[in-house]
Phi, psi and omega in degrees: 000315180294333171292328192277336185292318179301328178286336177289305200299329177283346180290320176292307163325297177303330178288307185309305181305323180292318179298320175299309197288337184278317176300319181280328173287327171292332165298316184295311183295317173303307172319314181272324200234002174091176181274008173251030165299139189290146176312313184298337171283327179291324177301310182300320178284328181274358187073021179217165196283163184300320175313315182291322179310306189291327177295320177279326185229108193291337184213186187283319183301314180306309177298315176302309190300313184297328181289323188251002174311306181293321179286333176291321176304317184294317169301320180290308174308317177310315179290325173300316188288326181295320179299323179291338184298135178290343166268121170303314190297317180294314174301319178292317175303310181291339174277327177293319170300322181290310184299319177295326165292327173293335189278312196310329187260009194209108176289340191265355182301311186298313181296330193290331190296328190237016172284143171248123178279134186260334185299152170236112194206135183295334174285312180298328175296325183287331182295303194297323180293314171298323168289320175297322175293329180287308187298322177292326176283344177286325179296316177295326184279334176285322173297318189290318170314309191282329183289314191290354180085001187265336177257125180322138188293328187281004186281152182235134179311326182285354176291337165319322179290309181303302181308317180292334178284306175300327174290319176305318189297319179306296186303315177294315191286342183239011177310325189251355170245335170202073186299349175261005183298331184281344179300319184283330174298312173317304180295325172302318182293307180310310173299320172301313182298342188285161199290328188286350169272094200267355179299128183296155176251152173296160178304157181279145177294172179287140170316315188287336176289315183298307181307308177296331177283321178292332167295326191279333187290333182265356178096010171280158177306000000 
C-alpha cells in the first residue's frame, strides 16, 4: 500500500498538466485555424501524443467545450450587460461591437455560435446553456431596440450571423496588415441597422442556409 501511493501521485499530476496543455493548445489552434483543426495538430502544439488528446477528451465537442468555456461565459455575460444598459440602442450597439471584438481574435468563435453538439457531457451541456442564454438575451436586445424606434423594423436576429461571417472575412484578410480594420466595417453595419435607414431589405436567408454557409467558410463538411 505504501509503495503504490507515490507512484499514483505523479500520474495524477501528469494527467492534470497534460489536460491543461491540451486545452491551451486547442484554444490557440481553434483561434488560428477554426474548429476543424486536426487532433494531431493540437497534440503537436501541446507536446503530447494524439492518443493522449483522445484519452483526456473523448470527442471534439468535449475539447471545444473545455477550450471555449470562459469565452462562452463572456458571450452570455455580454448580452446580459447590454440588456442592463438604460439606452436600448447603445446596449444593442455595444453588444455587437463586443461580440465582433471577441471574434476578431478567434476564428473559431463565430462558428461556435451556430455549432450543433451531438455529445452529452456536463461541460458541453453548460456550453450550450450559456450559448442559448446569450442568444435569448440577444433576441431581447433586438426587440428592445426596435420598440425604442432605434433599430430598423426589418432587422432579423440572424442578421448577426451574416455580420459575423462578413467580419470573419475582414479579420482574415487584414490580420497582419490592418488588424483594426474590422472596427470600421462594424461601424458601417451599425449605421445601416439604424431605424433612419428606410430602404427595404430583401428577405433574410433561412437559418439552416446561414449555418451551412458558415460551416463551409470554416472548412467543415
